[in-house]
Short mmCIF file of N, CA and C and ligand atoms in Angstrom, two decimals:
data_model
loop_
_atom_site.label_atom_id
_atom_site.label_comp_id
_atom_site.label_asym_id
_atom_site.label_seq_id
_atom_site.Cartn_x
_atom_site.Cartn_y
_atom_site.Cartn_z
N MET A 1 70.75 94.92 121.90
CA MET A 1 71.56 95.69 122.60
C MET A 1 72.09 96.92 121.70
N LYS A 2 72.31 98.25 122.29
CA LYS A 2 72.42 99.01 121.32
C LYS A 2 73.93 99.32 120.76
N GLU A 3 74.31 99.94 119.63
CA GLU A 3 75.40 99.70 119.21
C GLU A 3 76.43 100.95 119.57
N THR A 4 77.39 100.94 119.98
CA THR A 4 78.16 101.98 120.41
C THR A 4 78.96 102.54 119.59
N ILE A 5 79.03 104.03 119.13
CA ILE A 5 79.77 104.64 118.26
C ILE A 5 80.68 105.57 119.18
N LEU A 6 82.05 105.44 118.89
CA LEU A 6 83.36 106.47 119.86
C LEU A 6 83.06 107.66 118.80
N ILE A 7 82.92 108.94 119.41
CA ILE A 7 83.32 110.07 118.78
C ILE A 7 84.55 110.79 119.12
N VAL A 8 85.06 110.95 117.93
CA VAL A 8 86.72 111.33 118.74
C VAL A 8 86.66 112.81 117.86
N GLU A 9 86.71 113.81 118.09
CA GLU A 9 86.45 115.11 118.13
C GLU A 9 86.66 116.02 119.09
N ASP A 10 87.55 117.23 118.74
CA ASP A 10 88.15 118.00 120.35
C ASP A 10 87.28 119.48 120.32
N GLU A 11 86.14 119.35 119.09
CA GLU A 11 85.12 120.53 118.92
C GLU A 11 84.25 120.41 119.69
N MET A 12 84.17 120.63 120.82
CA MET A 12 82.82 120.25 122.11
C MET A 12 81.20 120.21 121.80
N PRO A 13 81.13 121.40 120.44
CA PRO A 13 79.80 121.47 120.01
C PRO A 13 79.36 120.67 119.09
N LEU A 14 80.65 120.33 118.50
CA LEU A 14 79.83 119.15 117.72
C LEU A 14 80.17 117.72 117.99
N VAL A 15 80.77 117.59 119.06
CA VAL A 15 80.67 116.21 119.77
C VAL A 15 79.07 116.12 120.39
N THR A 16 78.75 117.66 120.83
CA THR A 16 77.42 117.20 121.77
C THR A 16 76.14 117.38 120.56
N LEU A 17 76.76 117.76 119.31
CA LEU A 17 75.11 117.82 118.11
C LEU A 17 75.19 116.20 117.88
N LEU A 18 76.63 115.61 117.47
CA LEU A 18 76.72 114.40 116.98
C LEU A 18 76.21 112.70 118.33
N ARG A 19 76.50 113.51 119.25
CA ARG A 19 75.59 112.80 120.53
C ARG A 19 74.34 112.60 120.44
N TYR A 20 74.00 113.89 120.44
CA TYR A 20 72.50 113.94 120.46
C TYR A 20 71.97 113.25 119.43
N ASN A 21 72.08 113.44 118.02
CA ASN A 21 72.05 112.58 116.88
C ASN A 21 71.98 111.41 116.67
N LEU A 22 73.16 110.66 117.34
CA LEU A 22 73.26 109.64 117.46
C LEU A 22 72.27 108.49 118.30
N GLU A 23 72.00 109.27 119.50
CA GLU A 23 71.60 108.71 120.84
C GLU A 23 69.96 108.66 120.29
N ARG A 24 69.69 109.67 119.80
CA ARG A 24 68.25 110.09 119.02
C ARG A 24 67.73 108.76 118.40
N GLU A 25 69.02 108.02 117.32
CA GLU A 25 68.68 107.27 116.46
C GLU A 25 69.10 105.99 117.04
N GLY A 26 69.18 105.86 118.56
CA GLY A 26 69.44 104.60 118.76
C GLY A 26 70.54 103.95 119.46
N PHE A 27 71.92 104.78 118.79
CA PHE A 27 72.97 104.21 119.12
C PHE A 27 73.28 104.61 120.75
N ALA A 28 74.35 103.97 121.17
CA ALA A 28 75.01 104.84 122.54
C ALA A 28 76.34 105.45 122.07
N ALA A 29 76.81 106.28 122.55
CA ALA A 29 77.53 107.36 122.39
C ALA A 29 78.86 107.48 123.52
N LEU A 30 79.96 107.05 123.11
CA LEU A 30 81.18 107.46 123.52
C LEU A 30 82.00 108.65 123.11
N ASP A 31 82.79 109.60 123.78
CA ASP A 31 83.69 110.52 123.18
C ASP A 31 84.95 110.54 123.79
N ALA A 32 85.90 111.07 122.87
CA ALA A 32 87.23 111.29 123.18
C ALA A 32 87.54 112.48 122.55
N GLN A 33 88.70 113.23 123.35
CA GLN A 33 88.98 114.63 122.49
C GLN A 33 90.36 114.30 121.81
N ASP A 34 91.14 113.48 121.92
CA ASP A 34 92.35 113.30 121.18
C ASP A 34 92.42 111.90 121.00
N GLY A 35 93.69 112.00 120.22
CA GLY A 35 94.03 110.62 119.74
C GLY A 35 94.51 109.58 120.67
N GLU A 36 95.26 110.03 122.11
CA GLU A 36 95.48 109.27 122.96
C GLU A 36 94.40 108.49 123.39
N GLU A 37 93.59 109.18 123.66
CA GLU A 37 92.39 109.27 124.59
C GLU A 37 91.54 108.11 123.89
N ALA A 38 91.16 108.30 122.40
CA ALA A 38 90.58 107.64 121.86
C ALA A 38 90.89 105.92 121.64
N LEU A 39 92.41 105.86 121.60
CA LEU A 39 93.01 104.53 121.17
C LEU A 39 92.78 104.09 122.62
N ASN A 40 92.97 104.73 123.83
CA ASN A 40 92.47 103.97 124.68
C ASN A 40 91.07 103.18 125.32
N ILE A 41 90.40 104.54 124.71
CA ILE A 41 88.57 103.72 124.91
C ILE A 41 88.40 102.38 124.00
N ALA A 42 89.00 102.75 122.86
CA ALA A 42 88.84 102.19 121.64
C ALA A 42 88.97 100.20 122.13
N ARG A 43 90.43 100.37 122.89
CA ARG A 43 90.89 99.01 123.32
C ARG A 43 89.96 98.70 124.64
N GLU A 44 89.79 99.72 125.27
CA GLU A 44 89.03 98.98 126.41
C GLU A 44 87.61 99.18 126.17
N GLN A 45 86.94 99.60 125.68
CA GLN A 45 85.44 99.48 125.35
C GLN A 45 84.73 98.77 124.15
N LYS A 46 85.60 98.57 123.17
CA LYS A 46 85.32 98.01 122.05
C LYS A 46 84.11 98.57 121.34
N PRO A 47 84.11 99.74 120.79
CA PRO A 47 82.61 100.35 120.22
C PRO A 47 82.61 99.35 119.19
N ASP A 48 81.26 99.78 118.24
CA ASP A 48 81.21 99.09 117.10
C ASP A 48 81.57 99.85 115.96
N LEU A 49 82.02 101.03 116.11
CA LEU A 49 82.14 102.01 115.08
C LEU A 49 82.81 103.58 115.61
N VAL A 50 83.77 103.70 115.08
CA VAL A 50 84.61 104.89 115.48
C VAL A 50 84.81 105.89 114.47
N LEU A 51 83.93 107.29 114.72
CA LEU A 51 83.35 108.12 114.13
C LEU A 51 84.68 109.37 114.53
N LEU A 52 85.90 109.31 113.27
CA LEU A 52 87.21 109.99 113.58
C LEU A 52 87.11 111.19 112.85
N ASP A 53 87.60 112.45 113.55
CA ASP A 53 87.52 113.30 113.08
C ASP A 53 89.53 113.75 112.65
N TRP A 54 89.31 114.36 111.22
CA TRP A 54 90.82 114.24 110.88
C TRP A 54 91.83 115.15 111.75
N MET A 55 91.07 116.48 112.24
CA MET A 55 91.85 117.57 112.64
C MET A 55 91.75 117.20 114.33
N LEU A 56 92.87 116.90 114.80
CA LEU A 56 92.79 116.15 116.24
C LEU A 56 94.21 116.97 117.01
N PRO A 57 94.20 117.50 118.31
CA PRO A 57 95.52 118.08 118.77
C PRO A 57 96.23 116.80 118.79
N LEU A 58 97.41 117.18 118.73
CA LEU A 58 98.63 116.08 118.89
C LEU A 58 98.70 115.09 117.97
N MET A 59 97.60 114.60 117.47
CA MET A 59 98.08 113.19 117.17
C MET A 59 96.69 113.29 116.03
N SER A 60 96.99 113.30 114.53
CA SER A 60 95.93 113.30 113.35
C SER A 60 95.15 112.29 113.28
N GLY A 61 93.88 112.89 112.79
CA GLY A 61 93.26 111.48 112.74
C GLY A 61 93.35 110.21 111.94
N ILE A 62 94.15 110.95 110.83
CA ILE A 62 95.08 109.91 110.37
C ILE A 62 95.89 108.75 110.89
N GLU A 63 96.82 109.48 111.87
CA GLU A 63 97.61 108.54 112.55
C GLU A 63 96.64 107.53 113.77
N VAL A 64 95.94 108.18 113.96
CA VAL A 64 94.79 107.38 115.11
C VAL A 64 94.16 106.05 114.21
N CYS A 65 94.11 106.62 113.04
CA CYS A 65 93.04 105.62 111.78
C CYS A 65 94.01 104.57 112.28
N ARG A 66 95.49 104.76 111.45
CA ARG A 66 96.49 103.70 111.28
C ARG A 66 96.89 102.93 112.92
N GLN A 67 96.74 103.46 113.79
CA GLN A 67 96.95 102.99 114.83
C GLN A 67 95.90 101.98 115.59
N LEU A 68 95.05 102.21 114.84
CA LEU A 68 93.73 101.12 115.21
C LEU A 68 93.85 100.17 114.70
N ARG A 69 94.25 100.52 113.46
CA ARG A 69 94.47 99.16 112.59
C ARG A 69 95.66 98.44 112.54
N ARG A 70 96.82 98.76 113.19
CA ARG A 70 97.92 98.07 113.80
C ARG A 70 97.93 96.96 114.68
N ASN A 71 96.71 97.46 115.64
CA ASN A 71 96.30 96.79 116.89
C ASN A 71 95.68 95.76 116.80
N PRO A 72 95.77 94.48 117.02
CA PRO A 72 95.09 93.23 116.77
C PRO A 72 93.74 93.66 117.62
N GLN A 73 93.74 94.17 118.77
CA GLN A 73 92.56 94.40 119.76
C GLN A 73 91.35 95.13 118.84
N THR A 74 91.59 96.29 118.46
CA THR A 74 91.02 97.45 117.54
C THR A 74 90.99 97.29 115.86
N ARG A 75 91.68 96.15 115.45
CA ARG A 75 92.25 96.38 114.08
C ARG A 75 90.54 96.05 112.88
N GLU A 76 89.40 95.22 113.81
CA GLU A 76 88.38 95.08 112.88
C GLU A 76 86.93 96.41 113.17
N ILE A 77 87.86 97.42 113.90
CA ILE A 77 86.61 98.04 114.55
C ILE A 77 86.34 99.08 113.38
N PRO A 78 85.06 99.05 112.76
CA PRO A 78 85.23 100.05 111.33
C PRO A 78 85.24 101.57 111.86
N ILE A 79 85.43 102.23 110.92
CA ILE A 79 86.24 103.83 111.09
C ILE A 79 85.25 104.60 109.83
N VAL A 80 84.87 105.62 110.51
CA VAL A 80 84.10 106.83 109.52
C VAL A 80 84.91 108.03 109.99
N MET A 81 85.67 108.62 108.97
CA MET A 81 86.52 109.70 109.18
C MET A 81 85.76 110.76 108.89
N LEU A 82 85.94 111.95 109.50
CA LEU A 82 85.28 113.74 109.45
C LEU A 82 86.36 114.14 108.68
N THR A 83 85.99 114.90 107.74
CA THR A 83 86.94 115.75 107.15
C THR A 83 86.34 116.96 106.90
N ALA A 84 87.34 118.03 106.62
CA ALA A 84 86.61 119.44 106.24
C ALA A 84 86.73 119.51 104.67
N ARG A 85 85.68 120.12 103.92
CA ARG A 85 85.62 120.25 102.58
C ARG A 85 86.98 120.38 101.83
N GLY A 86 87.14 120.01 100.37
CA GLY A 86 88.41 120.15 99.92
C GLY A 86 89.19 119.38 100.10
N GLU A 87 90.54 119.87 100.01
CA GLU A 87 91.72 119.04 100.64
C GLU A 87 91.88 117.91 100.87
N GLU A 88 91.33 117.84 102.31
CA GLU A 88 91.33 116.92 103.54
C GLU A 88 90.63 115.74 102.61
N GLY A 89 89.60 115.58 102.14
CA GLY A 89 89.04 114.92 101.53
C GLY A 89 89.61 114.11 100.59
N ASP A 90 90.34 115.12 99.47
CA ASP A 90 91.25 114.61 98.14
C ASP A 90 92.39 113.93 99.12
N LYS A 91 93.02 114.39 100.19
CA LYS A 91 94.29 113.69 100.80
C LYS A 91 93.74 112.17 101.09
N LEU A 92 92.96 112.34 101.74
CA LEU A 92 92.40 111.16 102.35
C LEU A 92 92.09 109.85 101.68
N ARG A 93 91.63 110.34 100.46
CA ARG A 93 91.24 109.44 99.47
C ARG A 93 92.49 108.59 98.96
N GLY A 94 93.77 109.61 98.58
CA GLY A 94 94.74 108.96 98.00
C GLY A 94 95.63 108.57 99.28
N LEU A 95 95.25 108.80 100.28
CA LEU A 95 96.34 108.10 101.43
C LEU A 95 95.99 106.67 101.89
N ASP A 96 95.12 106.42 101.66
CA ASP A 96 94.56 104.74 102.03
C ASP A 96 94.82 104.40 103.50
N SER A 97 94.37 105.16 104.17
CA SER A 97 94.45 105.29 106.10
C SER A 97 93.75 104.42 106.17
N GLY A 98 93.01 103.47 105.75
CA GLY A 98 92.23 102.13 106.51
C GLY A 98 91.12 102.79 107.08
N ALA A 99 90.40 104.03 106.40
CA ALA A 99 89.21 104.41 106.96
C ALA A 99 88.21 103.63 106.29
N ASP A 100 86.70 103.28 106.72
CA ASP A 100 85.80 102.53 105.78
C ASP A 100 85.22 103.33 104.92
N ASP A 101 85.09 104.87 105.76
CA ASP A 101 84.25 105.62 104.83
C ASP A 101 84.76 106.86 105.45
N TYR A 102 84.45 107.98 104.29
CA TYR A 102 84.64 109.58 105.06
C TYR A 102 83.24 110.31 104.90
N VAL A 103 83.06 111.28 105.42
CA VAL A 103 82.13 112.29 105.45
C VAL A 103 82.50 113.53 105.48
N THR A 104 82.46 114.68 104.40
CA THR A 104 82.87 115.74 104.48
C THR A 104 82.14 117.13 104.99
N LYS A 105 82.76 117.42 105.93
CA LYS A 105 82.25 118.92 106.98
C LYS A 105 81.80 119.73 105.98
N PRO A 106 80.72 120.36 106.18
CA PRO A 106 79.63 120.45 106.59
C PRO A 106 78.67 119.52 106.76
N PHE A 107 78.22 118.59 107.32
CA PHE A 107 77.34 117.17 107.09
C PHE A 107 76.13 117.30 107.68
N SER A 108 75.11 116.50 107.12
CA SER A 108 73.50 116.89 107.33
C SER A 108 73.89 115.47 108.23
N PRO A 109 73.11 115.39 109.71
CA PRO A 109 73.06 114.24 110.48
C PRO A 109 72.44 113.30 110.19
N SER A 110 71.70 113.32 109.36
CA SER A 110 71.01 112.10 108.54
C SER A 110 71.62 111.21 107.61
N GLU A 111 72.56 112.50 106.59
CA GLU A 111 73.47 111.50 105.52
C GLU A 111 74.87 110.59 106.82
N LEU A 112 75.09 111.69 107.67
CA LEU A 112 76.07 111.28 108.39
C LEU A 112 75.45 109.43 109.00
N ILE A 113 74.28 109.50 109.44
CA ILE A 113 73.60 108.30 110.07
C ILE A 113 73.36 107.33 109.17
N ALA A 114 73.17 107.37 108.14
CA ALA A 114 72.96 106.63 106.59
C ALA A 114 74.18 105.85 106.66
N ARG A 115 75.44 106.82 106.52
CA ARG A 115 76.84 106.04 106.28
C ARG A 115 77.21 105.34 107.27
N ILE A 116 77.04 105.54 108.21
CA ILE A 116 77.16 104.61 109.86
C ILE A 116 76.46 103.44 109.94
N ARG A 117 75.38 103.65 109.31
CA ARG A 117 74.45 102.33 109.37
C ARG A 117 74.77 101.46 108.04
N ALA A 118 75.37 101.94 107.00
CA ALA A 118 76.10 101.47 105.63
C ALA A 118 77.39 100.28 106.09
N VAL A 119 78.13 101.44 106.92
CA VAL A 119 79.45 100.77 107.59
C VAL A 119 79.23 99.57 108.24
N LEU A 120 78.50 99.92 109.16
CA LEU A 120 78.19 98.76 110.27
C LEU A 120 77.41 97.68 109.62
N ARG A 121 76.58 97.70 108.55
CA ARG A 121 76.08 96.42 108.12
C ARG A 121 77.41 95.56 107.43
N ARG A 122 78.36 96.36 106.66
CA ARG A 122 78.78 95.53 105.95
C ARG A 122 80.06 95.14 106.95
N ALA A 123 79.95 95.55 108.05
CA ALA A 123 81.13 94.93 109.38
C ALA A 123 80.56 93.80 110.00
N LYS A 124 79.17 93.54 109.58
CA LYS A 124 78.71 92.61 110.47
C LYS A 124 79.71 91.27 110.57
N PRO A 125 79.75 90.77 111.53
CA PRO A 125 80.84 89.56 111.78
C PRO A 125 79.62 88.27 110.99
N ILE A 126 80.43 87.54 109.88
CA ILE A 126 80.06 86.86 109.19
C ILE A 126 80.45 85.31 110.04
N PRO A 127 79.67 84.30 109.71
CA PRO A 127 79.72 82.88 110.52
C PRO A 127 80.71 82.38 110.52
N ALA A 128 81.12 81.62 111.45
CA ALA A 128 82.65 80.93 111.25
C ALA A 128 82.47 79.90 110.38
N ASP A 129 81.77 79.40 109.97
CA ASP A 129 81.62 78.23 109.18
C ASP A 129 81.76 78.96 107.92
N GLU A 130 81.23 80.16 107.57
CA GLU A 130 81.21 80.69 106.31
C GLU A 130 82.60 81.41 105.84
N MET A 131 83.28 81.42 106.91
CA MET A 131 85.01 82.07 106.51
C MET A 131 85.91 81.18 106.91
N LEU A 132 87.08 81.20 105.59
CA LEU A 132 87.94 80.73 105.83
C LEU A 132 89.23 81.72 106.29
N ARG A 133 89.98 81.54 107.32
CA ARG A 133 90.91 82.43 107.50
C ARG A 133 92.67 81.50 107.72
N TYR A 134 93.65 82.23 106.98
CA TYR A 134 94.89 81.90 107.03
C TYR A 134 96.06 82.79 106.86
N ASP A 135 96.61 82.82 108.04
CA ASP A 135 97.58 84.31 108.27
C ASP A 135 96.87 85.54 108.06
N ASN A 136 97.60 86.42 107.00
CA ASN A 136 96.38 87.40 106.66
C ASN A 136 95.71 87.52 105.64
N LEU A 137 95.07 86.07 105.17
CA LEU A 137 94.25 85.91 104.41
C LEU A 137 92.67 85.62 104.53
N THR A 138 91.45 86.34 104.25
CA THR A 138 90.37 85.80 105.02
C THR A 138 89.39 85.46 103.24
N MET A 139 88.70 84.66 103.28
CA MET A 139 88.17 84.24 102.32
C MET A 139 86.28 83.75 102.95
N ASP A 140 85.46 84.62 102.27
CA ASP A 140 84.23 84.71 102.80
C ASP A 140 83.61 83.79 101.99
N LEU A 141 82.99 82.64 102.03
CA LEU A 141 82.43 81.55 101.21
C LEU A 141 81.02 81.90 100.99
N ALA A 142 80.51 82.98 101.68
CA ALA A 142 79.10 83.29 101.04
C ALA A 142 78.94 84.34 100.20
N SER A 143 79.94 85.49 100.02
CA SER A 143 79.80 86.18 99.28
C SER A 143 81.21 86.30 98.27
N HIS A 144 81.73 85.24 98.60
CA HIS A 144 82.91 85.03 97.30
C HIS A 144 83.84 86.24 97.41
N ARG A 145 84.22 86.67 98.63
CA ARG A 145 84.82 87.73 98.82
C ARG A 145 86.14 87.24 99.57
N VAL A 146 87.48 87.83 99.03
CA VAL A 146 88.78 87.55 100.00
C VAL A 146 89.28 88.89 99.81
N ARG A 147 89.98 88.57 101.20
CA ARG A 147 90.81 90.08 101.68
C ARG A 147 92.02 89.72 102.11
N ARG A 148 93.13 90.22 101.82
CA ARG A 148 94.15 90.32 102.52
C ARG A 148 94.67 91.30 103.32
N ASP A 149 95.01 91.24 104.19
CA ASP A 149 95.48 92.50 105.10
C ASP A 149 94.06 93.64 105.19
N GLY A 150 92.79 92.77 105.08
CA GLY A 150 91.50 93.48 105.02
C GLY A 150 91.27 94.32 103.45
N ARG A 151 92.24 94.24 102.50
CA ARG A 151 92.08 94.60 101.38
C ARG A 151 91.58 93.53 100.76
N GLU A 152 90.40 94.13 99.47
CA GLU A 152 89.68 92.92 99.02
C GLU A 152 90.86 92.41 97.67
N VAL A 153 90.74 91.26 97.71
CA VAL A 153 91.75 90.47 96.50
C VAL A 153 90.81 89.83 95.64
N HIS A 154 90.82 90.18 94.10
CA HIS A 154 89.83 89.92 92.62
C HIS A 154 90.52 88.76 92.42
N LEU A 155 89.52 87.40 92.67
CA LEU A 155 89.89 86.24 92.04
C LEU A 155 88.69 85.93 90.63
N GLY A 156 89.43 85.16 89.73
CA GLY A 156 88.29 84.65 88.63
C GLY A 156 87.61 83.30 89.68
N PRO A 157 86.86 82.61 89.22
CA PRO A 157 86.07 81.67 89.73
C PRO A 157 86.74 80.48 90.09
N THR A 158 87.63 80.03 88.87
CA THR A 158 88.85 79.31 89.24
C THR A 158 89.97 79.36 90.24
N GLU A 159 90.34 80.51 90.06
CA GLU A 159 91.21 80.79 91.06
C GLU A 159 90.40 80.86 92.72
N PHE A 160 89.13 81.55 92.56
CA PHE A 160 88.54 81.16 93.99
C PHE A 160 88.46 79.85 94.45
N ARG A 161 87.92 78.78 93.62
CA ARG A 161 87.89 77.49 93.68
C ARG A 161 89.06 76.94 94.44
N LEU A 162 90.74 77.27 93.64
CA LEU A 162 91.62 76.82 94.07
C LEU A 162 91.98 77.32 95.36
N LEU A 163 92.12 78.39 95.54
CA LEU A 163 92.54 79.22 96.78
C LEU A 163 91.47 78.65 97.93
N ARG A 164 90.23 78.17 97.55
CA ARG A 164 89.44 77.60 98.61
C ARG A 164 90.15 76.55 99.00
N TYR A 165 90.44 75.30 98.08
CA TYR A 165 90.86 74.34 98.43
C TYR A 165 91.98 74.20 99.18
N LEU A 166 93.02 75.22 98.71
CA LEU A 166 94.44 74.89 99.61
C LEU A 166 94.15 75.55 100.96
N MET A 167 93.07 76.58 100.93
CA MET A 167 92.97 76.94 102.66
C MET A 167 91.82 76.12 102.94
N LEU A 168 91.32 75.31 102.73
CA LEU A 168 90.71 74.15 103.47
C LEU A 168 91.80 73.17 104.14
N HIS A 169 92.65 72.79 103.69
CA HIS A 169 93.95 72.04 103.72
C HIS A 169 95.16 72.80 104.25
N PRO A 170 95.32 73.55 105.11
CA PRO A 170 96.48 74.32 105.35
C PRO A 170 97.62 73.26 105.58
N GLY A 171 98.69 73.94 105.09
CA GLY A 171 100.06 72.89 105.08
C GLY A 171 100.27 71.71 104.31
N ARG A 172 99.22 71.45 103.59
CA ARG A 172 99.41 69.92 102.93
C ARG A 172 99.86 70.01 101.44
N VAL A 173 100.67 69.10 101.15
CA VAL A 173 100.92 69.38 99.59
C VAL A 173 100.13 68.65 98.63
N PHE A 174 99.87 69.19 97.71
CA PHE A 174 98.85 68.24 96.74
C PHE A 174 99.86 68.13 95.17
N SER A 175 99.43 66.86 94.37
CA SER A 175 100.28 66.99 93.06
C SER A 175 99.27 67.61 92.22
N ARG A 176 99.80 67.95 90.92
CA ARG A 176 99.04 68.56 89.93
C ARG A 176 97.46 67.71 89.67
N GLU A 177 97.43 66.63 89.68
CA GLU A 177 96.62 65.69 88.93
C GLU A 177 95.30 65.95 90.47
N GLN A 178 95.78 66.19 91.65
CA GLN A 178 95.29 66.29 92.61
C GLN A 178 94.26 67.30 92.54
N LEU A 179 94.89 68.59 92.47
CA LEU A 179 94.44 69.77 92.08
C LEU A 179 93.37 69.97 91.08
N LEU A 180 93.63 69.21 89.85
CA LEU A 180 92.72 69.53 88.72
C LEU A 180 91.66 68.33 89.12
N ASP A 181 91.77 67.60 89.63
CA ASP A 181 90.46 66.86 89.97
C ASP A 181 89.59 67.54 90.84
N ALA A 182 90.27 68.12 92.14
CA ALA A 182 89.66 68.60 93.19
C ALA A 182 89.22 70.06 92.65
N VAL A 183 89.79 71.17 91.72
CA VAL A 183 89.35 72.32 91.68
C VAL A 183 88.93 72.38 90.47
N TRP A 184 89.36 71.64 88.84
CA TRP A 184 88.56 71.61 87.78
C TRP A 184 88.01 70.50 87.54
N GLY A 185 87.60 69.41 88.29
CA GLY A 185 86.68 68.35 87.92
C GLY A 185 87.68 67.32 87.07
N ARG A 186 86.82 66.09 87.09
CA ARG A 186 87.74 64.89 86.91
C ARG A 186 87.68 65.13 85.19
N ASP A 187 87.27 65.36 84.47
CA ASP A 187 86.61 65.06 83.02
C ASP A 187 87.14 66.39 82.30
N VAL A 188 88.12 67.42 82.86
CA VAL A 188 88.56 68.18 82.57
C VAL A 188 90.01 68.20 82.09
N TYR A 189 90.48 68.52 80.58
CA TYR A 189 91.52 68.41 80.37
C TYR A 189 92.46 69.81 80.05
N VAL A 190 93.35 69.89 81.45
CA VAL A 190 94.10 71.06 81.33
C VAL A 190 95.70 70.83 80.53
CA1 LIG B 201 88.56 118.71 115.00
#
């Protein structure tokens, strides 16, 4: 099945160019000319990735990005932002808008496609049995990655094992000895 990219851009020649390049690379393309339309299409069509221009009429790309992240229906959709050279890119870097990557205009189509593929690869869903979830925390047991609100949390190996144990038994209370046995091992003195 083809992966679908939602292009959010108000300059029609650029939409045509992006669509042409995406379709040539085997993607399906949808497009929206402003933020409101983009949010509607994202909710209804669930694209695999949103390619989002910073400069949009009415609602900025950053605001669209925040709203996509706020809505549980669209929260997981990866976002690649398009920015103009210079200032916007720097601002975006500092803003932590929730975009997965950003590409500066003017860009080469092949570079853009490569970035899109990389983001899609990272976003591939992980089998349920390799993923623990609790509230806003997710723990990927295969890659040992922990995320809180989508943001990576760095843990040492012991911290990781401790959190995994607690996440495997949500709502349960353990004594110090039980945790030491389960996480550190029986023969360890702490
Ligand atoms: Ca634009």
